[in-house]
Amino acid sequence: EVHLVESGGGIVRPGGSLRLSCAGSGFTFDDYGMSWVRQGPGKGLEWVSGINWNGGSTGYADSVKGRFTISRDNAKNSLYLQMNSLRAEDTALYYCARDRGRLTSVPADYWGQGTLVTVSS
Amino acid sequence: AIRMTQSPSSFSASTGDRVTITCRASQGVGSYLAWYQQKPGRAPKLLISAASTLQSGVPSRFSGSGSGTDFTLTISCLQSEDFATYYCQQYYTYPRTFGQGTKVEIK
């Protein structure tokens, strides 16, 4: 059974940094691209970032480009999101999601339960 | 970035109704369009990929159609468990983008 578990969320001051992690199990991790999607309180879904199976291709939402960095460690079955220069509008529940395959032009088919990031002074 | 616009943003319906949600892309995305269902406090669930391919285990009352810039999600006979928020998403290119969501509420 596919299992995704996010961690690393918390409360951080504006301008601060946070690193999210996502541990995958129940599937061959390096056979799949991965994504981060967030949802602000009472808001819709916002795709944040994606990475292909080997880390050779990455993408970012305009709202986080230059501040967030996605990476993966296939030996550890783990996905990461380094978030710098955090703003109040980054406050959200951050989901890790598995893409359907290795390529970037596939949808996400499995999701974790999310980790909450709160940016507040 | 490609902008995805859903309509309506919300509406009320009754069990048994046929409902249709539309999604329009600001530029062509081929058939690289997915529909997700989200219930309160839950992670999104993939219903349809490639604009019209139903995911395994999703009831056949759900269907999708369209290509290019205009897409629809249809629920042929609304059930109580279908009251939720629905999102379209293009995965044609990075950055992937979601529609703003359509909340289906009980009338």
Tab-separated table of C-alpha atoms in Angstrom:
chain	number	residue	atom	x	y	z
A	1	GLU	CA	0.000	0.000	0.000
A	2	VAL	CA	1.298	3.438	-0.945
A	3	HIS	CA	2.060	5.574	2.083
A	4	LEU	CA	3.286	9.171	2.186
A	5	VAL	CA	4.112	10.867	5.475
A	6	GLU	CA	5.004	14.540	5.653
A	7	SER	CA	6.926	16.135	8.503
A	8	GLY	CA	8.768	19.324	9.344
A	9	GLY	CA	5.880	21.758	9.581
A	10	GLY	CA	5.593	24.259	12.385
A	11	ILE	CA	5.414	27.918	13.315
A	12	VAL	CA	8.036	30.232	11.836
A	13	ARG	CA	8.482	33.995	11.746
A	14	PRO	CA	8.242	35.959	8.501
A	15	GLY	CA	11.565	35.799	6.695
A	16	GLY	CA	12.424	32.494	8.325
A	17	SER	CA	13.131	29.082	6.840
A	18	LEU	CA	11.695	25.611	7.174
A	19	ARG	CA	12.457	22.256	5.566
A	20	LEU	CA	9.637	19.836	4.892
A	21	SER	CA	10.205	16.135	4.390
A	22	CYS	CA	8.051	13.394	2.907
A	23	ALA	CA	8.768	9.710	3.434
A	24	GLY	CA	7.397	7.327	0.841
A	25	SER	CA	6.739	3.616	1.298
A	26	GLY	CA	4.850	0.821	-0.396
A	27	PHE	CA	6.197	1.629	-3.854
A	28	THR	CA	9.486	1.899	-5.712
A	29	PHE	CA	10.290	5.519	-4.958
A	30	ASP	CA	12.574	6.222	-7.916
A	31	ASP	CA	9.943	5.049	-10.389
A	32	TYR	CA	7.856	8.146	-9.707
A	33	GLY	CA	7.954	11.894	-9.856
A	34	MET	CA	6.762	13.759	-6.783
A	35	SER	CA	4.988	17.014	-6.008
A	36	TRP	CA	4.180	19.426	-3.222
A	37	VAL	CA	0.712	20.985	-3.104
A	38	ARG	CA	-0.540	23.402	-0.452
A	39	GLN	CA	-3.872	24.608	0.819
A	40	GLY	CA	-4.225	27.801	2.782
A	41	PRO	CA	-6.859	28.015	5.506
A	42	GLY	CA	-10.268	27.959	3.860
A	43	LYS	CA	-8.697	28.168	0.406
A	44	GLY	CA	-8.282	26.000	-2.653
A	45	LEU	CA	-5.433	23.786	-3.744
A	46	GLU	CA	-2.221	25.384	-5.018
A	47	TRP	CA	0.450	23.336	-6.751
A	48	VAL	CA	3.803	24.421	-5.280
A	49	SER	CA	6.557	22.351	-6.859
A	50	GLY	CA	7.335	19.132	-8.664
A	51	ILE	CA	10.337	16.949	-9.414
A	52	ASN	CA	10.830	14.062	-11.815
A	53	TRP	CA	12.094	10.632	-10.834
A	54	ASN	CA	15.804	11.440	-10.731
A	55	GLY	CA	15.702	15.122	-9.809
A	56	GLY	CA	16.750	16.180	-13.291
A	57	SER	CA	13.634	18.235	-13.881
A	58	THR	CA	11.971	20.516	-11.376
A	59	GLY	CA	9.215	23.118	-11.497
A	60	TYR	CA	7.852	25.799	-9.218
A	61	ALA	CA	4.794	27.964	-8.869
A	62	ASP	CA	5.489	31.613	-9.616
A	63	SER	CA	4.558	32.431	-6.015
A	64	VAL	CA	7.477	30.424	-4.598
A	65	LYS	CA	10.086	30.532	-7.358
A	66	GLY	CA	13.440	31.666	-6.006
A	67	ARG	CA	12.417	31.013	-2.391
A	68	PHE	CA	11.591	27.290	-2.316
A	69	THR	CA	13.750	24.381	-3.477
A	70	ILE	CA	12.506	20.859	-4.074
A	71	SER	CA	14.831	17.887	-3.884
A	72	ARG	CA	14.746	14.142	-3.354
A	73	ASP	CA	16.959	11.377	-2.004
A	74	ASN	CA	15.956	8.145	-3.704
A	75	ALA	CA	18.260	6.111	-1.439
A	76	LYS	CA	16.178	7.314	1.512
A	77	ASN	CA	12.793	7.230	-0.289
A	78	SER	CA	12.387	10.852	0.666
A	79	LEU	CA	11.201	14.132	-0.835
A	80	TYR	CA	12.087	17.538	0.545
A	81	LEU	CA	10.987	21.149	0.266
A	82	GLN	CA	13.375	23.820	1.509
A	83	MET	CA	11.387	26.971	2.158
A	84	ASN	CA	13.233	30.262	2.636
A	85	SER	CA	12.111	33.871	3.030
A	86	LEU	CA	8.750	32.701	4.282
A	87	ARG	CA	5.780	35.033	4.143
A	88	ALA	CA	2.414	35.088	5.885
A	89	GLU	CA	0.785	33.976	2.641
A	90	ASP	CA	2.825	30.747	2.740
A	91	THR	CA	0.735	29.635	5.723
A	92	ALA	CA	-0.939	26.420	4.601
A	93	LEU	CA	-1.255	22.692	4.907
A	94	TYR	CA	1.456	21.234	2.681
A	95	TYR	CA	0.708	17.933	0.965
A	96	CYS	CA	3.243	15.591	-0.541
A	97	ALA	CA	1.897	13.731	-3.571
A	98	ARG	CA	3.172	10.926	-5.769
A	99	ASP	CA	2.933	11.449	-9.498
A	100	ARG	CA	1.612	8.654	-11.664
A	101	GLY	CA	4.969	7.933	-13.311
A	102	ARG	CA	8.489	9.136	-13.963
A	103	LEU	CA	7.594	11.959	-16.306
A	104	THR	CA	6.432	15.457	-15.377
A	105	SER	CA	3.303	15.334	-17.552
A	106	VAL	CA	1.336	13.019	-15.291
A	107	PRO	CA	-1.135	13.716	-12.467
A	108	ALA	CA	-0.627	12.984	-8.794
A	109	ASP	CA	-2.413	9.825	-7.739
A	110	TYR	CA	-1.525	9.386	-4.065
A	111	TRP	CA	-1.396	12.055	-1.379
A	112	GLY	CA	-0.164	12.279	2.189
A	113	GLN	CA	-2.186	13.832	4.991
A	114	GLY	CA	-0.192	17.042	5.030
A	115	THR	CA	1.983	19.039	7.405
A	116	LEU	CA	0.929	22.464	8.654
A	117	VAL	CA	3.131	25.503	8.157
A	118	THR	CA	2.239	28.714	9.958
A	119	VAL	CA	4.153	31.915	9.225
A	120	SER	CA	3.469	34.454	11.910
A	121	SER	CA	5.275	36.958	14.080
B	1	ALA	CA	1.443	30.132	-16.066
B	2	ILE	CA	-1.707	28.548	-17.471
B	3	ARG	CA	-4.793	29.778	-15.664
B	4	MET	CA	-7.604	27.322	-14.958
B	5	THR	CA	-11.084	28.734	-14.395
B	6	GLN	CA	-13.888	26.613	-13.011
B	7	SER	CA	-17.593	27.395	-13.003
B	8	PRO	CA	-19.615	27.611	-11.004
B	9	SER	CA	-17.645	28.258	-7.793
B	10	SER	CA	-20.388	26.599	-5.792
B	11	PHE	CA	-23.929	25.387	-6.118
B	12	SER	CA	-26.607	23.425	-4.304
B	13	ALA	CA	-28.034	20.210	-5.650
B	14	SER	CA	-30.186	17.308	-4.560
B	15	THR	CA	-29.432	13.618	-4.429
B	16	GLY	CA	-30.240	12.140	-7.817
B	17	ASP	CA	-29.500	15.309	-9.776
B	18	ARG	CA	-27.252	15.361	-12.816
B	19	VAL	CA	-24.550	17.969	-12.295
B	20	THR	CA	-21.927	19.439	-14.581
B	21	ILE	CA	-18.835	21.431	-13.663
B	22	THR	CA	-16.816	23.206	-16.314
B	23	CYS	CA	-13.126	24.044	-16.433
B	24	ARG	CA	-11.476	26.351	-18.928
B	25	ALA	CA	-7.739	26.698	-19.538
B	26	SER	CA	-6.192	29.984	-20.609
B	27	GLN	CA	-4.281	28.078	-23.300
B	28	GLY	CA	-4.470	24.610	-24.763
B	29	VAL	CA	-3.447	21.724	-22.526
B	30	GLY	CA	-4.371	18.865	-24.848
B	31	SER	CA	-5.922	16.147	-22.705
B	32	TYR	CA	-3.537	16.693	-19.789
B	33	LEU	CA	-6.391	17.455	-17.421
B	34	ALA	CA	-7.260	15.835	-14.101
B	35	TRP	CA	-10.241	16.133	-11.779
B	36	TYR	CA	-9.880	15.769	-8.014
B	37	GLN	CA	-12.476	15.442	-5.270
B	38	GLN	CA	-11.785	16.784	-1.801
B	39	LYS	CA	-13.887	16.333	1.302
B	40	PRO	CA	-13.401	18.455	4.452
B	41	GLY	CA	-10.331	17.459	6.426
B	42	ARG	CA	-9.220	14.967	3.782
B	43	ALA	CA	-6.535	14.887	1.141
B	44	PRO	CA	-7.667	15.251	-2.481
B	45	LYS	CA	-8.596	12.131	-4.406
B	46	LEU	CA	-7.864	11.660	-8.108
B	47	LEU	CA	-11.085	10.911	-9.980
B	48	ILE	CA	-10.228	11.391	-13.639
B	49	SER	CA	-7.012	11.757	-15.607
B	50	ALA	CA	-6.348	12.438	-19.277
B	51	ALA	CA	-9.592	14.447	-19.303
B	52	SER	CA	-11.839	11.389	-19.466
B	53	THR	CA	-10.138	8.324	-17.934
B	54	LEU	CA	-11.884	7.196	-14.785
B	55	GLN	CA	-9.551	6.012	-12.052
B	56	SER	CA	-9.918	2.499	-10.701
B	57	GLY	CA	-12.586	2.317	-8.031
B	58	VAL	CA	-14.298	5.585	-8.991
B	59	PRO	CA	-18.036	5.086	-9.617
B	60	SER	CA	-19.182	5.162	-13.227
B	61	ARG	CA	-21.596	8.008	-12.478
B	62	PHE	CA	-18.532	10.266	-12.791
B	63	SER	CA	-17.383	11.164	-16.293
B	64	GLY	CA	-15.109	13.709	-17.897
B	65	SER	CA	-14.845	15.171	-21.351
B	66	GLY	CA	-13.092	17.831	-23.355
B	67	SER	CA	-9.710	18.674	-24.790
B	68	GLY	CA	-7.681	21.747	-25.562
B	69	THR	CA	-9.141	24.505	-23.408
B	70	ASP	CA	-12.644	23.366	-22.404
B	71	PHE	CA	-13.440	20.491	-20.079
B	72	THR	CA	-16.392	19.177	-18.103
B	73	LEU	CA	-16.935	16.899	-15.139
B	74	THR	CA	-20.361	15.296	-14.973
B	75	ILE	CA	-21.947	13.371	-12.139
B	76	SER	CA	-24.906	11.571	-13.654
B	77	CYS	CA	-26.853	10.837	-10.471
B	78	LEU	CA	-25.592	12.685	-7.422
B	79	GLN	CA	-25.164	10.577	-4.295
B	80	SER	CA	-24.810	11.751	-0.692
B	81	GLU	CA	-21.112	10.886	-0.673
B	82	ASP	CA	-20.500	13.159	-3.675
B	83	PHE	CA	-21.041	16.380	-1.772
B	84	ALA	CA	-17.528	17.771	-1.797
B	85	THR	CA	-15.281	20.267	-3.555
B	86	TYR	CA	-14.000	19.426	-7.025
B	87	TYR	CA	-10.841	20.765	-8.629
B	88	CYS	CA	-9.528	20.569	-12.153
B	89	GLN	CA	-5.775	20.644	-12.744
B	90	GLN	CA	-3.666	20.851	-15.871
B	91	TYR	CA	-0.482	18.816	-15.874
B	92	TYR	CA	0.490	19.662	-19.461
B	93	THR	CA	3.373	21.792	-18.276
B	94	TYR	CA	5.075	23.166	-15.192
B	95	PRO	CA	3.882	24.994	-13.264
B	96	ARG	CA	0.876	22.771	-12.931
B	97	THR	CA	-2.183	24.776	-11.992
B	98	PHE	CA	-5.509	24.088	-10.324
B	99	GLY	CA	-8.869	25.670	-10.856
B	100	GLN	CA	-10.261	27.551	-7.885
B	101	GLY	CA	-12.596	24.696	-6.990
B	102	THR	CA	-16.326	24.013	-7.180
B	103	LYS	CA	-18.153	23.234	-3.963
B	104	VAL	CA	-21.188	20.992	-4.366
B	105	GLU	CA	-23.557	21.463	-1.447
B	106	ILE	CA	-26.763	19.774	-0.396
B	107	LYS	CA	-29.937	21.644	-1.365
